[in-house]
Structure formats: C-alpha cells, structure tokens
Coordinates of C-alpha atoms and ligand atoms in Angstrom, one line a residue:
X1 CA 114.0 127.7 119.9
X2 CA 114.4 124.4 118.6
X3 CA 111.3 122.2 117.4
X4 CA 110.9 119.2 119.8
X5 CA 108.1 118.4 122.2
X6 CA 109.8 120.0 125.1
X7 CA 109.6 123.5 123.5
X8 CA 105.8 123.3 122.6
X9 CA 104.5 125.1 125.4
X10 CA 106.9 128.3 124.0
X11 CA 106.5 128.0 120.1
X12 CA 102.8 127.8 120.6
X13 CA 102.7 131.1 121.7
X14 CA 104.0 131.6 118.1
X15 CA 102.5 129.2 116.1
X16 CA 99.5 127.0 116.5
X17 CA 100.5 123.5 117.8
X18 CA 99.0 119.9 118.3
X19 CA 96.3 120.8 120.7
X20 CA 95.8 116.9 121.2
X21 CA 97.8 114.3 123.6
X22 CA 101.0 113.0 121.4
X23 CA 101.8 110.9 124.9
X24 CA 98.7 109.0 124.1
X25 CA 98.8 108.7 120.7
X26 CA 98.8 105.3 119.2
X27 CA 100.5 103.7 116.1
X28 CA 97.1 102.9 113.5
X29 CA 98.7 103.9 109.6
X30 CA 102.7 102.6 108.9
X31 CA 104.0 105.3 106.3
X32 CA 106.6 104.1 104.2
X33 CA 108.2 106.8 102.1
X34 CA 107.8 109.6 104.6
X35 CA 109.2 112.9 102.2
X36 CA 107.6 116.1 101.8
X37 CA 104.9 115.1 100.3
X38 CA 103.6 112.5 103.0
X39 CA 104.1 115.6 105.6
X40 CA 101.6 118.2 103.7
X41 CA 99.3 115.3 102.6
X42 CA 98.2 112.3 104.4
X43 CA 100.2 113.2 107.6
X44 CA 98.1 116.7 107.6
X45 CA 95.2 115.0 107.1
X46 CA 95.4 112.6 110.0
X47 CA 96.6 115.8 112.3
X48 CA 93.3 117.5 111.8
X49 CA 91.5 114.4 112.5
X50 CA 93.3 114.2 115.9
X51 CA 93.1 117.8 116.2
X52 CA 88.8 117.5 115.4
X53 CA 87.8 114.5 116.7
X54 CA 90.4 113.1 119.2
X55 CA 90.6 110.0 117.8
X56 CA 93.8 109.0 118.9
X57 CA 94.8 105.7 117.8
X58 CA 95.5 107.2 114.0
X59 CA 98.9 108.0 114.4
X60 CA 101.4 107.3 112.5
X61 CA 104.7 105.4 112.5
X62 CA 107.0 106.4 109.7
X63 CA 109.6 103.9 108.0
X64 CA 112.2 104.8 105.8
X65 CA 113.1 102.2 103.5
X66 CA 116.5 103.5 101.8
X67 CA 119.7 104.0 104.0
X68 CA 119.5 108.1 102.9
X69 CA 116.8 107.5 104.9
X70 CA 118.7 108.0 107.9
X71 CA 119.4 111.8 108.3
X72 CA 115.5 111.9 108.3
X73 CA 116.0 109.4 111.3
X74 CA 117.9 111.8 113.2
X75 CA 116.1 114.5 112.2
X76 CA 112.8 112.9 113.6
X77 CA 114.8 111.6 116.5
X78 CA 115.8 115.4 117.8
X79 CA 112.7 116.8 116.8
X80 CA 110.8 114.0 118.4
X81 CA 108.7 113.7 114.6
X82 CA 107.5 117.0 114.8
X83 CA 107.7 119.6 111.9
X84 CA 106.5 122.6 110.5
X85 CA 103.8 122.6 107.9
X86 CA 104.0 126.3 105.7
X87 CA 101.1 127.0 103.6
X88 CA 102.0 129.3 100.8
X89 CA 98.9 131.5 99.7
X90 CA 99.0 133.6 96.4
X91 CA 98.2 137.0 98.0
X92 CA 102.2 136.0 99.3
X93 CA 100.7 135.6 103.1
X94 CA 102.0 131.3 104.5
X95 CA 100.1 130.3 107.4
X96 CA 102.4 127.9 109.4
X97 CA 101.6 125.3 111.6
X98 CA 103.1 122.3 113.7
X99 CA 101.9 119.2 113.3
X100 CA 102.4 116.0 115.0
X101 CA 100.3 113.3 113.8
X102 CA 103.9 111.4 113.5
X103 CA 104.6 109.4 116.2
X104 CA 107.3 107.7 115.8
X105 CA 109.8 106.9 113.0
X106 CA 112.0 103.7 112.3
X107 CA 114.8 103.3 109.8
X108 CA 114.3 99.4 108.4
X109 CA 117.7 99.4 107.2
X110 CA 118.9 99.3 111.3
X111 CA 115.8 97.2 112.6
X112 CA 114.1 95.6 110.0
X113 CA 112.6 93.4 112.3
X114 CA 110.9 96.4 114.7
X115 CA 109.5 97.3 110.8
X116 CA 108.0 94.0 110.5
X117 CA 106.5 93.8 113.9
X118 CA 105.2 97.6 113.9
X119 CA 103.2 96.4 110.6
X120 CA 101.9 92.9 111.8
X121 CA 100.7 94.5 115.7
X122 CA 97.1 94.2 115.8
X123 CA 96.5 98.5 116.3
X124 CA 97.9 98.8 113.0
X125 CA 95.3 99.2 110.4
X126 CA 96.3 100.6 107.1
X127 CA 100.4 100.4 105.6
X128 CA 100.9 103.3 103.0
X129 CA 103.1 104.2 101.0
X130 CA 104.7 107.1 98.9
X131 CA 107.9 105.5 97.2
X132 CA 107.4 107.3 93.9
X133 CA 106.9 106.0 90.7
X134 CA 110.2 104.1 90.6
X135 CA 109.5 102.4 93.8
X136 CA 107.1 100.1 92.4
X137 CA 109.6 97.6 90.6
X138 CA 107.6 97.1 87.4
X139 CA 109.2 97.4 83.7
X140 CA 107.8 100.3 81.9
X141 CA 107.0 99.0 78.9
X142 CA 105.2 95.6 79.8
X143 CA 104.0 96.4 83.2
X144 CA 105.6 93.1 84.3
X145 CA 107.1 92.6 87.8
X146 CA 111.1 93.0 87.3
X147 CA 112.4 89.9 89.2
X148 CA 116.3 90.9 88.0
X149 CA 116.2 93.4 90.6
X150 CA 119.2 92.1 93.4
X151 CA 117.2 93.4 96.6
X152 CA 114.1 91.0 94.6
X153 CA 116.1 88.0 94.1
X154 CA 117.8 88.3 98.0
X155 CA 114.0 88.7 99.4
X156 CA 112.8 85.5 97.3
X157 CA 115.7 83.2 98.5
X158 CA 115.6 84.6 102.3
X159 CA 111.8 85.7 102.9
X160 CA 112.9 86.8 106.7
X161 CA 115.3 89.2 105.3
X162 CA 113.2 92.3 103.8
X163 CA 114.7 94.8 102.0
X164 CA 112.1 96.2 99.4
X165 CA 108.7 97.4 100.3
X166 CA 107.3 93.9 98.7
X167 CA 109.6 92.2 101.4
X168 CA 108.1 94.2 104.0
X169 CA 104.8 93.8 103.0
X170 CA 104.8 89.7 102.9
X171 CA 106.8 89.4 106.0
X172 CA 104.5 91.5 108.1
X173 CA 101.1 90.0 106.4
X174 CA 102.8 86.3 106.9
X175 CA 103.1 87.2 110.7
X176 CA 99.5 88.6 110.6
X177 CA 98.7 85.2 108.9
X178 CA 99.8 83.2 111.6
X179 CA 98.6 85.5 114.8
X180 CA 95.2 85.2 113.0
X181 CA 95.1 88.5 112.6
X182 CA 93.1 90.5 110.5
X183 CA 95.4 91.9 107.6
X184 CA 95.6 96.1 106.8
X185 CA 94.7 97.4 104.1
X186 CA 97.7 98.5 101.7
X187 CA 97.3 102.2 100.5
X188 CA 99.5 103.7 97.6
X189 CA 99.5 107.3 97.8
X190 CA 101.8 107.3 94.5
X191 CA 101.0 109.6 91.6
X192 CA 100.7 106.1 89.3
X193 CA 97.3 105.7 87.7
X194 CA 95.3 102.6 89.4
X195 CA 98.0 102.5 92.0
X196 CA 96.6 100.2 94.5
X197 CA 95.7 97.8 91.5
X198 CA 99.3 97.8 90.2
X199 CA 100.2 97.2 93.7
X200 CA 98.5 94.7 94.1
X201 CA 99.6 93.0 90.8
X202 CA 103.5 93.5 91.4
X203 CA 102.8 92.5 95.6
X204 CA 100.9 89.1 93.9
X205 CA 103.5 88.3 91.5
X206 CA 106.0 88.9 94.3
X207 CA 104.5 87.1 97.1
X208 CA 103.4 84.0 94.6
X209 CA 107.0 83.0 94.2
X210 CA 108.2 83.7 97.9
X211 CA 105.0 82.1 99.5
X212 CA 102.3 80.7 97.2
X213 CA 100.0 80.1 100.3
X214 CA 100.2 83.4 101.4
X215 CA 99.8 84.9 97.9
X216 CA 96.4 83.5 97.8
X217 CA 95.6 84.2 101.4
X218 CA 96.4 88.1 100.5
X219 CA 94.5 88.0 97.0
X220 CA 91.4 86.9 98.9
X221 CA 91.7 89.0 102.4
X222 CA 93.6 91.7 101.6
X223 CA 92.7 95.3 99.8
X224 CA 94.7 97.9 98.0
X225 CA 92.3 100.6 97.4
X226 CA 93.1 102.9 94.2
X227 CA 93.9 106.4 95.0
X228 CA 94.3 109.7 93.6
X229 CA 96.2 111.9 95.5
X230 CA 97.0 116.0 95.3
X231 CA 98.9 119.0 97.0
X232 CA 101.9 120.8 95.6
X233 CA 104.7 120.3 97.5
X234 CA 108.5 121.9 96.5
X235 CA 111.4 121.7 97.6
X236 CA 112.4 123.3 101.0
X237 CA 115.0 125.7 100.3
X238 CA 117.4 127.3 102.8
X239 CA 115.6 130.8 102.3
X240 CA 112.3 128.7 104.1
X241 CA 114.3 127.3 106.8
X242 CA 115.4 130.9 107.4
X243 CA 112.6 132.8 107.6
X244 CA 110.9 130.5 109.6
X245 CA 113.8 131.2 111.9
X246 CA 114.2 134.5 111.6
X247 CA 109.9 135.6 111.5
X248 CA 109.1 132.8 114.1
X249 CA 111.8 132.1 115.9
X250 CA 111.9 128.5 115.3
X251 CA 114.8 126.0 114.4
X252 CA 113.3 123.6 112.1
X253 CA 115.5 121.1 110.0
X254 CA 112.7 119.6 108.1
X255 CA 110.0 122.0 107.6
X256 CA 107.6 121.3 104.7
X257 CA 106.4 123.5 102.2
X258 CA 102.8 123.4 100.0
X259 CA 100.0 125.1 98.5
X260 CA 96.6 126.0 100.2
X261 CA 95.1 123.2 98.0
X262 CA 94.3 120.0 99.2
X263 CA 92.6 117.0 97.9
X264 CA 92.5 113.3 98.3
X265 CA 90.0 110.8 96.3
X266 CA 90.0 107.2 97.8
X267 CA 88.3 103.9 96.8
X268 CA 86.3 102.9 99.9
X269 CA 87.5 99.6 99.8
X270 CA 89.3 98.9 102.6
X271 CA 89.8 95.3 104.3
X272 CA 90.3 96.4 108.2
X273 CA 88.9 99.7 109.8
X274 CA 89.6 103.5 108.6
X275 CA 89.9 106.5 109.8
X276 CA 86.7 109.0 108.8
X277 CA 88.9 111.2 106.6
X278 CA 85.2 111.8 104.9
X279 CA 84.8 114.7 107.9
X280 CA 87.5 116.6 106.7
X281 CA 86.4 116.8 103.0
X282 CA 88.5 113.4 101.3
X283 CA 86.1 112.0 98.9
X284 CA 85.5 108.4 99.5
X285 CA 84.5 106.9 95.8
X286 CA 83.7 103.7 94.4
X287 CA 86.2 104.5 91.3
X288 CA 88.6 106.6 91.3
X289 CA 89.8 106.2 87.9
X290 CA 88.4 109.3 85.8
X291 CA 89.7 111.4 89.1
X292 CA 93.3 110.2 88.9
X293 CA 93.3 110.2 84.7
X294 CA 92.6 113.4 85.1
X295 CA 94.8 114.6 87.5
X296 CA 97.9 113.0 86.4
X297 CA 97.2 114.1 83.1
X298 CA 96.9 117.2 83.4
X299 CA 98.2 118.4 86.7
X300 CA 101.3 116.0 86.2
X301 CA 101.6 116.3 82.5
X302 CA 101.1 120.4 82.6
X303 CA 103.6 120.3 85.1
X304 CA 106.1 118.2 82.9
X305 CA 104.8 120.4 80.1
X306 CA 106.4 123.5 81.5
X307 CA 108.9 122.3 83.8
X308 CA 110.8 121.1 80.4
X309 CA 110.6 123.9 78.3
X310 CA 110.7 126.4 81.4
X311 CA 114.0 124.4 82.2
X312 CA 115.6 124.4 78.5
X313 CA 114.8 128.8 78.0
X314 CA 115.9 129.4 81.6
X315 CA 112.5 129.9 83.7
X316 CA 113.3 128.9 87.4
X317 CA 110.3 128.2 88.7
X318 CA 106.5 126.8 87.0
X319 CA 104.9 130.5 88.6
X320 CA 107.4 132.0 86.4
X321 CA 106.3 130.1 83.0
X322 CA 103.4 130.8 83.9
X323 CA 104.0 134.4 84.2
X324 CA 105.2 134.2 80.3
X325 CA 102.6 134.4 78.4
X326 CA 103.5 132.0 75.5
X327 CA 104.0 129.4 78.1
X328 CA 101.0 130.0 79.7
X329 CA 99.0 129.8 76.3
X330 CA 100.9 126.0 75.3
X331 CA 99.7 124.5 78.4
X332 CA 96.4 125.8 78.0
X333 CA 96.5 124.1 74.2
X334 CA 98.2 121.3 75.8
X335 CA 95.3 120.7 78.2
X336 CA 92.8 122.0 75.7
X337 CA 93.5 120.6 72.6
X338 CA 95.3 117.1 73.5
X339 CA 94.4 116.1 76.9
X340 CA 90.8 117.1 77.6
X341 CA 89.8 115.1 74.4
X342 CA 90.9 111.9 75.8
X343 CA 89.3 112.3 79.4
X344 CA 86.4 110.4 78.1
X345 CA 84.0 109.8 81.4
X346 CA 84.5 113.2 83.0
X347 CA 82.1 115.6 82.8
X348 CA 82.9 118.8 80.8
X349 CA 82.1 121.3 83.2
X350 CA 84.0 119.3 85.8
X351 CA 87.4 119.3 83.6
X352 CA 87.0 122.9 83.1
X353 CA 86.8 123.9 86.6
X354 CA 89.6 121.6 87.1
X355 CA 91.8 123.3 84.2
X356 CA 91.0 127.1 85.6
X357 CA 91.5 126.0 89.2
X358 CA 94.7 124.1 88.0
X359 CA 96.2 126.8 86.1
X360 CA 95.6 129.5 89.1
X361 CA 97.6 127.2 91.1
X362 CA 100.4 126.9 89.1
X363 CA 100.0 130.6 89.1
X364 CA 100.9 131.0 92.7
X365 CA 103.7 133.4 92.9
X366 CA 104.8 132.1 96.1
X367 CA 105.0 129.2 95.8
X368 CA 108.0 129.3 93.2
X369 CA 108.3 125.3 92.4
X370 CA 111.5 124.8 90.6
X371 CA 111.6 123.4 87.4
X372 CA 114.1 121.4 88.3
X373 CA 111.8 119.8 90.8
X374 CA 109.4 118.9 88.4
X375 CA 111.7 117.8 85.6
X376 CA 113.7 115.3 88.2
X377 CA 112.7 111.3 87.3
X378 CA 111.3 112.7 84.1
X379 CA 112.2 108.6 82.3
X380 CA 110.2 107.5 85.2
X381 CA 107.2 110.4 85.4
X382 CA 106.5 110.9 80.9
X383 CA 105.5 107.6 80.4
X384 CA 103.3 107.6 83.1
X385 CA 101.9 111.2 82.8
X386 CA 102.4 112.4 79.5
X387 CA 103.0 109.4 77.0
X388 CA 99.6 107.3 77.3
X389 CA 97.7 110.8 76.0
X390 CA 100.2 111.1 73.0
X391 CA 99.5 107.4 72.2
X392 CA 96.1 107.6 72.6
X393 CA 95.6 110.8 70.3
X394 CA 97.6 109.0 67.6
X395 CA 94.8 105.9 67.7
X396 CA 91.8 108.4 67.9
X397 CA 93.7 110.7 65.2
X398 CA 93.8 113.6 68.0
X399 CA 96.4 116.5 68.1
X400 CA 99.9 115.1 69.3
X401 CA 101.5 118.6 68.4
X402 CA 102.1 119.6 72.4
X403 CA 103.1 116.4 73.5
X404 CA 105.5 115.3 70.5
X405 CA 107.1 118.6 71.2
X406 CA 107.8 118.3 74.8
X407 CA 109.3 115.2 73.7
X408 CA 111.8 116.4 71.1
X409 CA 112.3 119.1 74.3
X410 CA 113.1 116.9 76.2
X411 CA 115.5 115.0 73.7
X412 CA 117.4 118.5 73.7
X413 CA 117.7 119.1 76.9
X414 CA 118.9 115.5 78.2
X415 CA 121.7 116.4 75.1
X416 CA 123.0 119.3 76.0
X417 CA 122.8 119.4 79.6
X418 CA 122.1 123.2 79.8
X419 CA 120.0 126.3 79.2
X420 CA 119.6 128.4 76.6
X421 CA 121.6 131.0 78.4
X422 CA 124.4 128.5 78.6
X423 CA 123.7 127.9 82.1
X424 CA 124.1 124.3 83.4
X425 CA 120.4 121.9 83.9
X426 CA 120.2 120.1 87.4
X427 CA 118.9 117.1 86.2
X428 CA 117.9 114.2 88.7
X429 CA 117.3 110.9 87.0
X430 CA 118.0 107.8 87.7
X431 CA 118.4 107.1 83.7
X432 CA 120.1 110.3 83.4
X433 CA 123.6 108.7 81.9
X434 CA 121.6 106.6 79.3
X435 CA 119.3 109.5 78.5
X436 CA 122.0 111.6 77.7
X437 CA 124.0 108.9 75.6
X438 CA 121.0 108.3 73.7
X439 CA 120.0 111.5 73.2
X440 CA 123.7 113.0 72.2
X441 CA 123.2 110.6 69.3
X442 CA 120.4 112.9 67.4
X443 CA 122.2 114.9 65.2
X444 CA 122.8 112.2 61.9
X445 CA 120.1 109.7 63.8
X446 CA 117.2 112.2 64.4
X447 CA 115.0 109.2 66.1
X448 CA 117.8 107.9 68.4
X449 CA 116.4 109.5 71.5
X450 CA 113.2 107.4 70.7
X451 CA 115.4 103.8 70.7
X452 CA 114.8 103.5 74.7
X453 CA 111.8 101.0 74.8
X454 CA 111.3 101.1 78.4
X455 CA 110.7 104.7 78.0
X456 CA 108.7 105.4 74.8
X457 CA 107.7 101.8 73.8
X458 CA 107.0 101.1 70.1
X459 CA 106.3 105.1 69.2
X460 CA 109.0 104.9 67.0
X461 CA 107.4 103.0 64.7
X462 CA 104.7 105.3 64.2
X463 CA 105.2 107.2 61.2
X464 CA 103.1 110.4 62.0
X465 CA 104.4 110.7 65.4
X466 CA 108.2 110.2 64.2
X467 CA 107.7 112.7 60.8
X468 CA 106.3 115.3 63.7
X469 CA 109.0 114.4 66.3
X470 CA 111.9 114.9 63.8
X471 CA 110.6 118.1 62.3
X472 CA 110.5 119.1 65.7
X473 CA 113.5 117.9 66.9
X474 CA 115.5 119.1 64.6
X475 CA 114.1 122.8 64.5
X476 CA 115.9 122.3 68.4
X477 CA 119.1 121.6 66.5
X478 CA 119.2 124.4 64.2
X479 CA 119.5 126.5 67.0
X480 CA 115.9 127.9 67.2
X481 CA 115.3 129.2 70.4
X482 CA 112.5 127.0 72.5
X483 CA 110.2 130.2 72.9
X484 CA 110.1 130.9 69.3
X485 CA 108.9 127.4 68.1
X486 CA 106.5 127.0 71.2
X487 CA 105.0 130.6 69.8
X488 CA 104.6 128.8 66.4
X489 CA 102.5 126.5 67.7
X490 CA 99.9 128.6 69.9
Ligands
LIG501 C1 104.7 117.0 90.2 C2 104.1 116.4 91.4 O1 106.8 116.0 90.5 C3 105.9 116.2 89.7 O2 105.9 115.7 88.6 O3 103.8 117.1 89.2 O4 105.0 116.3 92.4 C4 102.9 117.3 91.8 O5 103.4 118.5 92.4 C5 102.0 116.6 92.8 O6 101.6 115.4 92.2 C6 100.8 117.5 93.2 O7 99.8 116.7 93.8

C-alpha cells in the first residue's frame, strides 16, 4: 500500500493516522529546509497540535531551497506530503506513526515567485528554517556576513530574483511591507548558538545593502527568536524503508527516523501570532542561551566526540562507542572535566541530569546513528560545537586534554581517509578536499592542520594548546592505535 492520502482509510487500520481534516488545513509556518530533522521535530510538533486541539490553520508549507531539493518534490508530490514518523525506543520496540501536518511543498528553484507569495500571504505567520550550519553565509572566524558568495552578489544587484534564504526572506517581507501587512516572525531551528540573533545579524547586513528602508523597517518590526532545538534523528537506511514495508505493509519513500526524546526551548518573542506549542510540553523562555550552550556543547560536541574516534577505530554507529567502554568513559571526562566547567549559569543538578539522560540516549541500541552521520560537515559543526569550549578552557586554564585530542583525531582521520582496519571513511564535507590537503601535510609540519583560520582561528598561536596538539598528533602518526591513547587519557 502506497503512502498518499487516498490510502489512509487502509493504513490506518495499521498505523495510527492524522485523525484531523488535511482538506481544511491552512498554510500558517513556511518551512525552509524540510530534511529529516524538520519531519521528527517541529513538523511533529505541529501534528499533535492539530491532532489535540484542532487548530487548523498551523500547517505547514515546505520549501526546498537547493535544486537536490527536487526528488523531495516528487516524493511529497506522490505522497501528497505525508510520511511516516518511526520512534526508535531502547527496549528495541519503534512506535510508527503518519503524520501530516505538511500541507503542501514548493521547490523555489521552479517557482520562486509562488515562494515569495506563500511567505508574504497574510495566514502566514512564522517562516522557519533548518538549513544547517553552513546555510547561514557567515565567515567562521569573524562572524561577518560573506558578501563574495555569487548567489549574494546576484540577489543584491536583482532584489526580485531570490536565490538564498536571505533573498527570500527580503522579498517576501518587502511585499508584506507594501500590503501593510504585519511581518512573521523568522524562526531558526539550526543547531547554531543564538541562532535567531545571528540571523538576524547576517538578514540585517544583507537587507541593508539590497534595501536600506526595509532593513530598518525589519530591525524595528520584525523578530527572530533564539532557539534551542533537540531530537536525534539518523539517517534512514534501506533496512527502515523495508521493514516498514515488510511489518506494516506500507510503501514509504521518505520515512523518518528518531529517538523517543523530544525537546524544544524557544524565546517567547515573537512579532505576529503563535501557535501554543506550550500545551504540548515546548518551553517558552525569556533566554534561551544557557539551554542551547549546553546542548550544543555537550549533546553536539559528545556526539562529535565519538563520532571521530568511533569513525577512525571502526565503530559504526555512536550506540556502539558507547557500548566500549573506553569510549564511553572519554566522553564522560569530556563532558565532565572540560565542558561542564564552562557551563557557567546552569545549575549543577540540572547539567547532571542532562549528562545521565544524554549519555542513556546515545546508549540507545536501536537507534544505531552512524558515525558517519555525525562526522559529516565536521569544518562546519567543531567550531561551532566543540572549539569555543577548548578556547575557553585555555583562558580559564581548564583541561583541553579531550578536546585537543579530538582535534589531532580529526587531523588523522581527514589524512588518511580510512579506518584503522584499513577500511575506507565516508566523509561528507563541503571542505573535505582542503581538509585533506592540509592535513596530509602533518608529518615534517606537525601544526599544518591548524593553518585553516576559518576553521580553528588563532589557536595556533597558543603555545599550550599547540605543545598538547602535537604530542598528540604525532602519537597518531607513530602508528598508535586510537583506543590505546584514548585509554591513556581516562
Ligand atoms: C548531531 C545532531 O549532526 C550532528 O552533529 O549532533 O544532528 C544531533 O543529532 C541533533 O542536534 C540532536 O538534536
């Protein structure tokens, strides 16, 4: 039976199924970035709320940004936007579930102006976005808008021609502009730290060359609430697709796949209406900040943490470092020793519950998260997750023993491109060519892996950090297998 709404009356004798009216359902959130993520997140969220309370005019409109955007198209398009949502629990049971708080979808790339209209309609009341840490066009190391980018320079000389999400964004709020209507608010569901501030910084800097005017109009009327957002979400492998076949009897190209764990912390600061997420347990704060420090810290980080090592001694999946003792005990160091110290604001007892409940869910065994997952964009995700605790531990004269050798790790395994086992790395970067040209220069240049500035900043001129980081690095070198040398350290 394939998933579409046609076949909803037979699969719900399966599986449960949107018990509310899709045919009535109107557009209120624009998604842009709509992956697997957005589907076990923000997308479940909203089904419950239409499941609970019937409020109807939530739904969502996806847009897909990118032109590998478009299988999802048809995808959505055959499946008329529904999918299956699998909840992996750790006892090995997955509850699954339909949900179809998706409405619609829309590839800008074919009708970029149906994008712009769907955000500047009147119903429409919140634009977020998922477009990952890369998405956000701002140079690592200064934080500064990157204007070089082409898609940048084409949206600043013709403002009616969109291409990034910044081109959407001041197109659509331009039309609001001039309809008088009220603007939405702009919510970044990106694991960035004070993401709707930085979005608001690169949208301002963006919008202040296109349109001056409207930069000032959106600086005064518009809000970009900060948010910290959580579920673990892999990869959906064929095996999934499958079973869910094969035990349910439903053909599913697009299922998602996640943890039972769910949680979403948002600044209530929102310039239009909102849905009340609050009845269905997200935490409405007025900062969010010592929630998302900590979770991309250590979540993030302690993913990064064994994803890399896991990776370089052949562990497929975080469940099974975490099944390995000796990786099990370095994150808990990790977390203990280097990042708890720098949490500052967050109560102790808090952080603690956070750490057990974190390291039981990286526990799950079946969940099975590849490593590869978590290693992919690793230029884009360490200095983000994993860097800003190293640097600040070197200014409080903290540990950096975990995170320098995660670093050195990771010099070794953008190198050599392969496991300790001889068996080949799949590694996803958008930097991979220049991490690996950089980091094939170690041997005779121990600190050349360092020399990316966009990456590590000025680290390299920090003696303790760089008389740690080549010890280290070279130990890697010598042939000393990864599980050995993390041993040394626990
Ligand atoms: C992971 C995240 O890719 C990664 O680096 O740490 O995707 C993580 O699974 C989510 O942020 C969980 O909320």
């Amino acid at each position: 039976m394939k998933l579409s709404q046609k076949n909803l009356s037979e699969i719900e004798k399966t599986i449960s199924c949107p018990t509310y009216d899709r045919q009535r359902l109107k557009t209120g959130i624009v998604h842009i970035g709509v992956g697997g993520f957005h589907r076990s997140h923000q997308a479940y969220y909203i089904h419950r709320l239409l499941e609970k309370y019937d409020h109807l005019e939530w739904g969502i409109c996806g847009v897909g940004l990118r032109e590998w955007d478009r299988k999802i198209n048809e995808v959505f398009k055959r499946q008329d936007c529904l999918y299956t949502l699998i909840t992996q629990h750790p006892n090995g049971s997955d509850t699954c579930e339909v949900i179809g708080s998706i409405r619609e979808f829309l590839l800008a790339v074919d009708t970029p102006q149906l994008v712009v209209d769907k955000m500047a309609h009147p119903d429409t009341k919140i634009v977020s976005l998922t477009i990952t840490e890369g998405g956000y066009n701002f140079n690592q190391s200064t934080g500064d808008f990157d204007f070089e980018n082409p898609d940048i320079k084409h949206e600043l000389a013709h403002p009616n021609e969109p291409k990034t999400v910044y081109g959407y964004l001041a197109a659509a709020l331009r039309k609001r502009r001039g309809h008088n209507t009220a603007p939405f608010t702009v919510l970044s569901c990106d694991n960035i730290q004070h993401n709707g501030t930085v979005l608001r910084k690169m949208m301002l800097a963006f919008v202040e060359k296109q349109d001056p005017e409207l930069a000032d109009w959106i600086a005064q009327e518009v809000r970009f609430p900060n948010t910290m957002v959580d579920r673990i979400t892999p990869v959906t492998t064929p095996e999934i697709t499958d079973s869910l076949k094969n035990t349910y009897g439903i053909e599913d190209e697009w299922s998602v796949v996640c943890e039972p764990f769910i949680q979403w912390v948002v600044e209530d600061t929102f310039c239009n209406v909102r849905p009340v997420l609050e009845h269905l347990g997200v935490q409405f704060v007025s900062d969010v900040t010592p929630y998302e420090k900590m979770k991309i810290r250590l979540l993030n980080a302690g993913h990064s943490v064994l994803g890399i090592t896991g990776a370089l001694h052949g562990h497929p999946t975080i469940d099974a470092c975490m099944d390995d003792g000796v990786f099990a005990t370095f994150l808990q160091q990790f977390m203990d020793t280097e990042v708890t110290p720098v949490l500052g604001s967050m109560e102790e007892a808090y952080v603690e519950k956070y750490k057990n409940t974190l390291t039981a869910r990286f526990a799950n065994p079946n969940i099975r998260d590849s490593v590869s997952r978590i290693c992919s964009e690793s230029a884009a995700k360490l200095p983000k997750f994993l860097i800003p605790t190293l640097k600040e531990n070197l200014e409080n004269d903290g540990s950096i023993a975990y995170a320098t050798f995660i670093l050195a790790a990771w010099c070794y395994y953008s190198d050599k491109g392969m496991d300790e086992n001889g068996e080949p790395l799949t590694i996803i970067d958008v930097q991979k060519d220049q991490l690996h040209q950089t980091a094939k220069k170690t041997e005779g240049n121990w600190t050349a892996f360092l020399q990316q500035p966009d990456i590590f900043g000025d680290l390299v001129q920090n003696e303790r950090f760089v008389q740690q980081y080549t010890a280290m690095v070279q130990a890697f070198y010598q042939g000393s297998p990864i599980r050995t040398l993390m041993k040394e350290l626990c």
